[in-house]
Amino acid sequence: MKDFVYHRPSSLDEATGLLAGAEDAKLLAGGMTLLPTMKQRLAMPSDIIDISGLSGLSGITVTADSVEIGAATKHAAVASSAEVQAVIPALAKLAGGIGDPQVRNRGTMGGSVANSDPAADYPAAVLGLGATIVTDRRSIDADSFFTGLFETALEEDEIITKIVFPIPEAAAYVKFPSPASRYALVGVFVAKTKGGLRVAVTGAGPCAFRATDFETALAKEFSPTALAGVTVPADGLNADIHADAEYRAHLVGVTARRAVAEIANGGAA
Amino acid sequence: MQIALTLNGKEVSAEVRPSLLLSEFLREQLGLTGTHVGCDTSQCGACVVHVDGVSMKSCTMLAVSAAGTAVTTIEGLAQGDVLHPMQQAFHECHGLQCGFCTPGMVMSAIEFAETTPEPTEEKARAWLEGNICRCTGYQNIIDSMLAGAAKMKSTQAGA
């Protein structure tokens, strides 16, 4: 790993100041992606700003209609939260299926969402539930947040502070994990929300996206059979040694039907 | 950078470069080679230690990030000649062959026992997602985890 200057700011203001002032600074929270990337020298930041200890960035607050989760909240905290399990069990289940126990003990929600890894789990929940990403300067709708492969609507020195998830009527997340890494080859988050039916897909494309044809079909009839024959085009989907684009397109249909069945059977709210 | 932390119950302070990994700090700077480095890519779990009581892969954490925390390594488990109940269980159930993955397995298994009220084989297997063994086929490791969890419970009840 290439050397860098290490900072541990004591406030969000100090962190944004450091971020703006450094040549090529990176924020470090859990480091579950950043540190391996730096070891491979795919990233060689001049400065590391460690925000893992910043107070006010961690924690879970449940209100009447939403769950607010601080950006530095660990996956393990979301997975084991009785409050999250009670109101959005699909979100707790998703968090409990990320990586392995040690990744969940250190990785953070904000880090995962800001990174927009095409195979990460959280983006599916953020998009599927129609969450709001709150930063140090504004609020961003999930629908306009994920813009491409490792690309988001965040500005260079913008910091996610929390994510607000509206509580859905029902939701389920089903993923087809890579047997080696547990990253989603394909993951589908289906939610019945106040704003309508949402189907979000991760793993299949350059970033999380909504499967609108699935949403239209499910709005007419909410059952796995309503999705018979509904597909996403394989064109532009990810293809690698694990799965080609056609297979991923097929898996989107399979996992979506499983998620719908889970909701229809009352498996997850 | 100067860092201070509690390591296996003792106060330690040291000068480290910011890019030093916690695994490198433990093994190369402090000579605590019980923590192993297998893959160095956060897959294998041989490097698992406890930071403030929860298991972490020390190959994917900066030593500077451990400043102010309490770190426990495999060397910090036994009380003199008396093995930790989980170590004793790995010994009795022969939960190892070559032993390379064992320090990480034991550290991970302890958190499993501490956070799982009713341990089962299925839960133990799911927990081992981040610990890879190339020898045993896992069967004796699972036996060790369950036996160790039971021992820890009875030790706690007896204390």
Short mmCIF file of C-alpha atoms in Angstrom, two decimals:
data_model
loop_
_atom_site.label_atom_id
_atom_site.label_comp_id
_atom_site.label_asym_id
_atom_site.label_seq_id
_atom_site.Cartn_x
_atom_site.Cartn_y
_atom_site.Cartn_z
CA MET A 1 0.00 0.00 0.00
CA LYS A 2 1.28 3.44 -0.93
CA ASP A 3 1.83 5.83 1.97
CA PHE A 4 -0.63 8.60 2.68
CA VAL A 5 -1.35 11.27 5.27
CA TYR A 6 -3.82 10.03 7.88
CA HIS A 7 -6.41 12.32 9.44
CA ARG A 8 -8.97 11.58 12.11
CA PRO A 9 -11.30 14.60 12.17
CA SER A 10 -13.47 15.25 15.21
CA SER A 11 -16.38 16.84 13.33
CA LEU A 12 -18.13 16.64 9.99
CA ASP A 13 -17.08 20.23 9.19
CA GLU A 14 -13.47 19.34 9.80
CA ALA A 15 -13.85 16.28 7.55
CA THR A 16 -15.31 18.30 4.66
CA GLY A 17 -12.58 20.92 5.09
CA LEU A 18 -9.88 18.25 4.92
CA LEU A 19 -11.57 16.65 1.90
CA ALA A 20 -11.67 19.95 0.02
CA GLY A 21 -8.11 20.91 0.98
CA ALA A 22 -6.26 17.72 0.06
CA GLU A 23 -4.93 16.79 -3.35
CA ASP A 24 -6.64 13.39 -3.62
CA ALA A 25 -8.30 12.51 -0.34
CA LYS A 26 -10.49 9.50 0.35
CA LEU A 27 -12.91 8.99 3.20
CA LEU A 28 -12.33 5.87 5.27
CA ALA A 29 -15.25 4.39 7.20
CA GLY A 30 -15.21 0.59 7.35
CA GLY A 31 -12.61 0.32 4.62
CA MET A 32 -13.99 -3.00 3.38
CA THR A 33 -13.62 -1.87 -0.23
CA LEU A 34 -11.17 1.02 0.03
CA LEU A 35 -8.37 -0.84 1.81
CA PRO A 36 -8.30 -3.85 -0.57
CA THR A 37 -8.39 -1.37 -3.47
CA MET A 38 -5.43 0.52 -1.99
CA LYS A 39 -3.50 -2.71 -1.40
CA GLN A 40 -3.82 -3.45 -5.11
CA ARG A 41 -2.80 0.15 -5.84
CA LEU A 42 -5.98 0.65 -7.81
CA ALA A 43 -6.41 3.65 -5.51
CA MET A 44 -3.46 5.66 -4.21
CA PRO A 45 -4.97 8.54 -2.26
CA SER A 46 -2.71 11.30 -0.94
CA ASP A 47 -4.77 11.59 2.22
CA ILE A 48 -7.06 9.30 4.22
CA ILE A 49 -9.76 10.92 6.31
CA ASP A 50 -10.99 8.42 8.88
CA ILE A 51 -14.62 9.23 9.70
CA SER A 52 -15.39 5.92 11.42
CA GLY A 53 -15.25 7.54 14.84
CA LEU A 54 -17.34 10.63 14.10
CA SER A 55 -20.18 10.89 16.56
CA GLY A 56 -23.60 11.50 15.06
CA LEU A 57 -22.93 9.42 11.96
CA SER A 58 -23.98 6.11 13.54
CA GLY A 59 -27.27 4.88 14.85
CA ILE A 60 -30.77 3.82 13.93
CA THR A 61 -33.89 5.91 14.55
CA VAL A 62 -37.35 4.56 13.79
CA THR A 63 -40.19 7.08 13.37
CA ALA A 64 -43.84 6.52 12.52
CA ASP A 65 -43.18 6.20 8.81
CA SER A 66 -39.44 5.83 8.32
CA VAL A 67 -36.19 4.26 9.47
CA GLU A 68 -33.22 6.62 9.57
CA ILE A 69 -29.82 4.96 9.57
CA GLY A 70 -26.58 6.88 10.13
CA ALA A 71 -24.04 6.51 7.34
CA ALA A 72 -21.37 4.96 9.56
CA THR A 73 -23.76 2.34 10.97
CA LYS A 74 -22.28 -1.13 10.59
CA HIS A 75 -24.09 -3.85 8.65
CA ALA A 76 -24.12 -6.03 11.80
CA ALA A 77 -25.99 -3.29 13.70
CA VAL A 78 -28.69 -3.09 11.01
CA ALA A 79 -28.96 -6.88 10.80
CA SER A 80 -29.37 -7.33 14.57
CA SER A 81 -31.57 -4.29 15.22
CA ALA A 82 -34.88 -5.42 16.72
CA GLU A 83 -36.45 -2.17 15.52
CA VAL A 84 -35.40 -2.68 11.90
CA GLN A 85 -36.44 -6.34 12.09
CA ALA A 86 -39.87 -5.20 13.29
CA VAL A 87 -40.64 -2.59 10.64
CA ILE A 88 -38.50 -3.49 7.58
CA PRO A 89 -37.40 -7.11 8.11
CA ALA A 90 -36.25 -7.33 4.49
CA LEU A 91 -33.64 -4.62 5.21
CA ALA A 92 -32.35 -6.43 8.30
CA LYS A 93 -32.18 -9.67 6.34
CA LEU A 94 -30.31 -7.98 3.50
CA ALA A 95 -27.76 -6.53 5.94
CA GLY A 96 -27.31 -9.94 7.57
CA GLY A 97 -26.46 -11.48 4.22
CA ILE A 98 -23.66 -9.09 3.24
CA GLY A 99 -20.21 -10.69 2.97
CA ASP A 100 -19.31 -12.47 6.21
CA PRO A 101 -19.52 -11.66 9.94
CA GLN A 102 -16.23 -9.75 9.93
CA VAL A 103 -17.26 -7.61 6.94
CA ARG A 104 -20.59 -6.92 8.67
CA ASN A 105 -18.75 -5.91 11.85
CA ARG A 106 -16.80 -3.22 10.03
CA GLY A 107 -18.47 -2.29 6.74
CA THR A 108 -20.87 0.67 6.77
CA MET A 109 -24.10 1.48 4.97
CA GLY A 110 -22.86 4.88 3.79
CA GLY A 111 -19.67 3.38 2.43
CA SER A 112 -21.54 0.73 0.48
CA VAL A 113 -24.04 3.19 -0.98
CA ALA A 114 -21.42 5.84 -1.84
CA ASN A 115 -19.27 3.22 -3.56
CA SER A 116 -22.12 2.01 -5.82
CA ASP A 117 -20.44 -1.32 -6.44
CA PRO A 118 -22.51 -3.04 -9.13
CA ALA A 119 -22.80 -6.17 -6.95
CA ALA A 120 -23.42 -4.55 -3.55
CA ASP A 121 -26.62 -5.37 -1.66
CA TYR A 122 -27.59 -2.04 -0.05
CA PRO A 123 -28.20 -0.14 -3.32
CA ALA A 124 -31.07 -2.56 -4.04
CA ALA A 125 -32.75 -1.65 -0.75
CA VAL A 126 -32.11 2.08 -1.16
CA LEU A 127 -33.64 2.06 -4.63
CA GLY A 128 -36.30 -0.56 -3.88
CA LEU A 129 -37.65 1.32 -0.88
CA GLY A 130 -37.32 4.73 -2.52
CA ALA A 131 -35.01 5.95 0.24
CA THR A 132 -33.57 9.43 0.60
CA ILE A 133 -29.80 9.86 0.83
CA VAL A 134 -28.99 12.75 3.16
CA THR A 135 -25.57 14.37 2.79
CA ASP A 136 -23.73 17.20 4.53
CA ARG A 137 -25.46 19.64 2.15
CA ARG A 138 -28.66 18.21 0.63
CA SER A 139 -31.08 15.30 0.25
CA ILE A 140 -30.94 13.08 -2.84
CA ASP A 141 -33.73 10.76 -4.04
CA ALA A 142 -32.68 7.16 -4.58
CA ASP A 143 -34.02 7.36 -8.12
CA SER A 144 -31.42 9.94 -9.09
CA PHE A 145 -28.57 8.69 -6.90
CA PHE A 146 -27.03 5.69 -8.67
CA THR A 147 -25.69 6.95 -12.00
CA GLY A 148 -23.27 4.28 -13.21
CA LEU A 149 -20.47 1.83 -12.46
CA PHE A 150 -19.05 3.06 -9.12
CA GLU A 151 -20.67 6.41 -9.92
CA THR A 152 -23.27 8.33 -7.95
CA ALA A 153 -24.83 11.79 -7.84
CA LEU A 154 -22.43 12.71 -5.00
CA GLU A 155 -20.10 15.63 -5.60
CA GLU A 156 -16.33 15.24 -5.09
CA ASP A 157 -16.28 16.31 -1.46
CA GLU A 158 -19.83 15.43 -0.44
CA ILE A 159 -20.39 13.16 2.56
CA ILE A 160 -23.43 10.94 3.18
CA THR A 161 -24.64 11.47 6.74
CA LYS A 162 -27.69 9.24 6.85
CA ILE A 163 -30.20 7.35 4.74
CA VAL A 164 -33.93 7.58 5.35
CA PHE A 165 -35.97 4.51 4.38
CA PRO A 166 -39.77 4.92 4.19
CA ILE A 167 -41.45 1.97 5.91
CA PRO A 168 -43.13 -0.14 3.20
CA GLU A 169 -46.34 -2.13 3.45
CA ALA A 170 -44.31 -5.18 2.52
CA ALA A 171 -40.89 -5.92 1.06
CA ALA A 172 -38.53 -8.76 0.30
CA TYR A 173 -34.96 -9.10 -0.92
CA VAL A 174 -33.71 -12.22 -2.63
CA LYS A 175 -30.21 -12.58 -3.97
CA PHE A 176 -28.35 -15.15 -5.95
CA PRO A 177 -24.93 -14.87 -4.33
CA SER A 178 -21.59 -15.67 -5.88
CA PRO A 179 -20.59 -18.87 -4.05
CA ALA A 180 -17.12 -17.45 -3.40
CA SER A 181 -17.59 -13.81 -2.43
CA ARG A 182 -21.28 -13.68 -1.44
CA TYR A 183 -21.59 -10.59 -3.60
CA ALA A 184 -24.87 -10.59 -5.51
CA LEU A 185 -24.60 -12.08 -8.99
CA VAL A 186 -28.15 -10.77 -9.04
CA GLY A 187 -30.25 -9.40 -6.18
CA VAL A 188 -33.82 -8.15 -6.45
CA PHE A 189 -35.61 -5.99 -3.89
CA VAL A 190 -39.39 -5.86 -4.25
CA ALA A 191 -41.41 -3.41 -2.15
CA LYS A 192 -45.02 -2.37 -1.84
CA THR A 193 -44.61 1.27 -0.87
CA LYS A 194 -47.01 4.16 -0.34
CA GLY A 195 -45.77 5.57 -3.62
CA GLY A 196 -46.42 2.33 -5.49
CA LEU A 197 -44.75 -0.88 -6.36
CA ARG A 198 -40.96 -0.86 -6.73
CA VAL A 199 -38.60 -3.50 -8.06
CA ALA A 200 -34.88 -2.74 -7.79
CA VAL A 201 -32.11 -4.90 -9.20
CA THR A 202 -28.47 -5.08 -8.14
CA GLY A 203 -25.63 -7.20 -9.48
CA ALA A 204 -26.99 -7.37 -13.00
CA GLY A 205 -26.15 -3.96 -14.41
CA PRO A 206 -23.43 -1.30 -14.04
CA CYS A 207 -25.32 -0.01 -10.99
CA ALA A 208 -28.61 -0.69 -9.22
CA PHE A 209 -31.62 -0.02 -11.45
CA ARG A 210 -35.42 -0.35 -11.38
CA ALA A 211 -37.10 -3.06 -13.44
CA THR A 212 -40.07 -0.96 -14.59
CA ASP A 213 -41.69 -3.69 -16.71
CA PHE A 214 -41.77 -5.88 -13.58
CA GLU A 215 -43.34 -3.04 -11.61
CA THR A 216 -46.08 -2.55 -14.23
CA ALA A 217 -46.89 -6.26 -14.32
CA LEU A 218 -46.97 -6.56 -10.52
CA ALA A 219 -49.12 -3.45 -10.14
CA LYS A 220 -51.80 -5.22 -12.19
CA GLU A 221 -51.52 -8.48 -10.29
CA PHE A 222 -49.17 -9.09 -7.38
CA SER A 223 -48.13 -12.69 -7.83
CA PRO A 224 -45.12 -14.59 -9.17
CA THR A 225 -47.19 -15.78 -12.13
CA ALA A 226 -47.83 -12.16 -13.15
CA LEU A 227 -44.11 -12.03 -14.00
CA ALA A 228 -44.25 -14.97 -16.41
CA GLY A 229 -42.68 -13.85 -19.64
CA VAL A 230 -41.58 -10.47 -18.24
CA THR A 231 -37.84 -9.99 -18.73
CA VAL A 232 -35.10 -7.40 -18.62
CA PRO A 233 -33.06 -7.06 -21.81
CA ALA A 234 -29.64 -8.74 -21.54
CA ASP A 235 -28.15 -5.93 -23.58
CA GLY A 236 -25.84 -3.85 -21.37
CA LEU A 237 -25.96 -6.20 -18.38
CA ASN A 238 -22.76 -7.35 -16.67
CA ALA A 239 -20.88 -10.30 -18.10
CA ASP A 240 -17.90 -11.92 -16.40
CA ILE A 241 -16.43 -15.34 -15.58
CA HIS A 242 -19.25 -15.93 -13.07
CA ALA A 243 -22.21 -15.31 -15.37
CA ASP A 244 -22.87 -13.91 -18.82
CA ALA A 245 -25.45 -11.21 -19.51
CA GLU A 246 -28.16 -13.62 -20.69
CA TYR A 247 -27.80 -15.69 -17.51
CA ARG A 248 -27.98 -12.57 -15.35
CA ALA A 249 -31.12 -11.43 -17.22
CA HIS A 250 -32.63 -14.86 -16.53
CA LEU A 251 -31.68 -14.63 -12.84
CA VAL A 252 -33.41 -11.25 -12.53
CA GLY A 253 -36.68 -12.97 -13.42
CA VAL A 254 -36.06 -15.93 -11.12
CA THR A 255 -35.04 -13.87 -8.08
CA ALA A 256 -37.85 -11.35 -8.65
CA ARG A 257 -40.43 -14.15 -8.68
CA ARG A 258 -38.92 -15.58 -5.48
CA ALA A 259 -39.10 -12.16 -3.79
CA VAL A 260 -42.73 -11.70 -4.86
CA ALA A 261 -43.55 -15.19 -3.61
CA GLU A 262 -41.91 -14.38 -0.26
CA ILE A 263 -44.15 -11.32 0.14
CA ALA A 264 -47.26 -13.14 -1.13
CA ASN A 265 -46.64 -15.93 1.39
CA GLY A 266 -46.16 -13.39 4.15
CA GLY A 267 -42.55 -14.45 4.68
CA ALA A 268 -41.22 -10.93 5.08
CA ALA A 269 -43.02 -7.66 5.60
CA MET B 1 2.29 8.31 13.85
CA GLN B 2 2.16 7.51 17.53
CA ILE B 3 -0.66 5.17 18.55
CA ALA B 4 -1.71 3.74 21.90
CA LEU B 5 -4.01 0.79 22.40
CA THR B 6 -4.77 -2.04 24.79
CA LEU B 7 -3.38 -5.29 23.45
CA ASN B 8 -4.25 -8.53 25.20
CA GLY B 9 -4.92 -6.54 28.36
CA LYS B 10 -1.70 -4.53 28.32
CA GLU B 11 -1.17 -0.91 27.31
CA VAL B 12 0.96 -0.63 24.18
CA SER B 13 2.18 2.47 22.41
CA ALA B 14 4.14 2.46 19.19
CA GLU B 15 5.23 4.56 16.26
CA VAL B 16 3.62 3.30 13.03
CA ARG B 17 3.41 4.45 9.44
CA PRO B 18 -0.21 5.22 8.50
CA SER B 19 -0.32 2.58 5.76
CA LEU B 20 0.67 -0.22 8.16
CA LEU B 21 -2.05 -2.87 8.42
CA LEU B 22 -3.12 -4.11 11.83
CA SER B 23 -1.96 -7.61 10.83
CA GLU B 24 1.49 -6.27 9.91
CA PHE B 25 1.67 -4.26 13.12
CA LEU B 26 0.90 -7.34 15.22
CA ARG B 27 3.18 -9.75 13.39
CA GLU B 28 6.11 -7.67 12.21
CA GLN B 29 6.33 -4.83 14.68
CA LEU B 30 5.23 -6.59 17.86
CA GLY B 31 6.28 -10.16 16.97
CA LEU B 32 2.84 -11.61 17.74
CA THR B 33 2.88 -14.17 14.94
CA GLY B 34 -0.11 -16.15 16.22
CA THR B 35 -2.29 -14.01 13.97
CA HIS B 36 -1.79 -15.51 10.52
CA VAL B 37 -2.02 -13.91 7.10
CA GLY B 38 -3.32 -16.31 4.49
CA CYS B 39 -4.80 -14.49 1.53
CA ASP B 40 -4.25 -10.85 2.54
CA THR B 41 -7.41 -10.03 0.56
CA SER B 42 -10.04 -10.28 3.35
CA GLN B 43 -11.29 -13.66 2.16
CA CYS B 44 -9.71 -16.36 4.31
CA GLY B 45 -10.07 -15.18 7.89
CA ALA B 46 -6.73 -16.50 9.20
CA CYS B 47 -6.02 -12.97 10.45
CA VAL B 48 -9.18 -12.51 12.54
CA VAL B 49 -8.64 -10.71 15.86
CA HIS B 50 -11.05 -8.99 18.21
CA VAL B 51 -11.24 -5.20 18.24
CA ASP B 52 -13.32 -3.91 21.15
CA GLY B 53 -14.80 -7.39 21.50
CA VAL B 54 -15.92 -8.01 17.92
CA SER B 55 -14.13 -10.01 15.26
CA MET B 56 -12.31 -8.17 12.49
CA LYS B 57 -10.00 -9.16 9.69
CA SER B 58 -6.74 -7.52 10.73
CA CYS B 59 -5.42 -7.60 7.15
CA THR B 60 -8.19 -5.15 6.23
CA MET B 61 -7.78 -2.61 8.97
CA LEU B 62 -5.15 0.06 9.46
CA ALA B 63 -3.08 -0.10 12.64
CA VAL B 64 -3.78 3.63 13.14
CA SER B 65 -7.52 2.88 13.13
CA ALA B 66 -6.95 0.60 16.12
CA ALA B 67 -5.68 3.52 18.23
CA GLY B 68 -7.67 3.78 21.43
CA THR B 69 -9.25 0.33 21.06
CA ALA B 70 -8.78 -2.93 22.94
CA VAL B 71 -7.35 -5.63 20.65
CA THR B 72 -7.28 -9.31 21.55
CA THR B 73 -5.25 -11.80 19.54
CA ILE B 74 -4.99 -15.58 19.83
CA GLU B 75 -2.04 -15.02 22.21
CA GLY B 76 -4.34 -13.22 24.64
CA LEU B 77 -6.86 -16.02 25.17
CA ALA B 78 -5.20 -18.56 27.47
CA GLN B 79 -4.79 -17.80 31.17
CA GLY B 80 -1.26 -19.07 31.73
CA ASP B 81 -1.36 -22.79 30.97
CA VAL B 82 -5.15 -22.92 31.01
CA LEU B 83 -6.59 -22.73 27.52
CA HIS B 84 -9.65 -20.62 26.69
CA PRO B 85 -12.73 -22.92 26.54
CA MET B 86 -12.88 -22.47 22.76
CA GLN B 87 -9.19 -23.38 22.38
CA GLN B 88 -9.78 -26.39 24.62
CA ALA B 89 -12.73 -27.45 22.44
CA PHE B 90 -10.62 -27.21 19.25
CA HIS B 91 -8.01 -29.35 21.03
CA GLU B 92 -10.49 -31.97 22.20
CA CYS B 93 -12.49 -32.17 18.96
CA HIS B 94 -9.34 -31.97 16.85
CA GLY B 95 -10.74 -28.98 14.97
CA LEU B 96 -7.65 -28.61 12.82
CA GLN B 97 -5.18 -30.37 10.64
CA CYS B 98 -2.31 -28.11 9.53
CA GLY B 99 -3.39 -25.41 11.95
CA PHE B 100 -2.80 -22.42 9.70
CA CYS B 101 -6.40 -21.20 9.78
CA THR B 102 -6.91 -22.10 13.45
CA PRO B 103 -6.11 -18.74 15.12
CA GLY B 104 -8.72 -17.01 12.96
CA MET B 105 -11.18 -19.88 13.41
CA VAL B 106 -10.90 -19.70 17.20
CA MET B 107 -11.25 -15.91 17.33
CA SER B 108 -14.25 -16.02 14.99
CA ALA B 109 -15.80 -18.94 16.90
CA ILE B 110 -15.62 -17.02 20.17
CA GLU B 111 -17.72 -14.20 18.77
CA PHE B 112 -20.11 -16.79 17.36
CA ALA B 113 -20.53 -18.27 20.85
CA GLU B 114 -20.95 -14.83 22.41
CA THR B 115 -23.59 -13.61 19.93
CA THR B 116 -25.56 -16.80 19.29
CA PRO B 117 -27.92 -17.67 22.15
CA GLU B 118 -28.83 -21.07 20.71
CA PRO B 119 -25.97 -22.36 18.58
CA THR B 120 -26.77 -24.95 15.92
CA GLU B 121 -24.73 -26.65 13.24
CA GLU B 122 -26.52 -24.60 10.59
CA LYS B 123 -25.76 -21.32 12.36
CA ALA B 124 -22.13 -22.34 12.89
CA ARG B 125 -21.70 -23.17 9.21
CA ALA B 126 -23.27 -19.87 8.18
CA TRP B 127 -21.01 -17.99 10.60
CA LEU B 128 -17.88 -19.52 9.03
CA GLU B 129 -18.55 -17.74 5.74
CA GLY B 130 -15.44 -15.64 6.31
CA ASN B 131 -13.07 -18.37 7.54
CA ILE B 132 -11.59 -20.80 5.07
CA CYS B 133 -9.94 -24.12 5.94
CA ARG B 134 -8.19 -26.13 3.22
CA CYS B 135 -7.65 -29.32 5.25
CA THR B 136 -10.46 -30.44 7.47
CA GLY B 137 -13.64 -30.32 5.46
CA TYR B 138 -14.93 -28.24 8.40
CA GLN B 139 -16.67 -31.09 10.24
CA ASN B 140 -14.41 -31.06 13.29
CA ILE B 141 -14.29 -27.27 13.27
CA ILE B 142 -18.09 -27.16 13.50
CA ASP B 143 -17.96 -29.75 16.31
CA SER B 144 -15.35 -27.61 18.08
CA MET B 145 -17.41 -24.44 17.73
CA LEU B 146 -20.50 -26.05 19.22
CA ALA B 147 -18.53 -27.76 22.01
CA GLY B 148 -16.66 -24.51 22.72
CA ALA B 149 -19.87 -22.51 22.81
CA ALA B 150 -21.32 -24.96 25.36
CA LYS B 151 -18.11 -24.78 27.44
CA MET B 152 -18.17 -20.97 27.38
CA LYS B 153 -21.77 -20.97 28.54
CA SER B 154 -21.08 -23.35 31.43
CA THR B 155 -17.87 -21.48 32.40
CA GLN B 156 -19.84 -18.26 32.49
CA ALA B 157 -22.61 -19.86 34.50
CA GLY B 158 -20.06 -21.25 36.95
CA ALA B 159 -18.18 -17.96 37.36
#
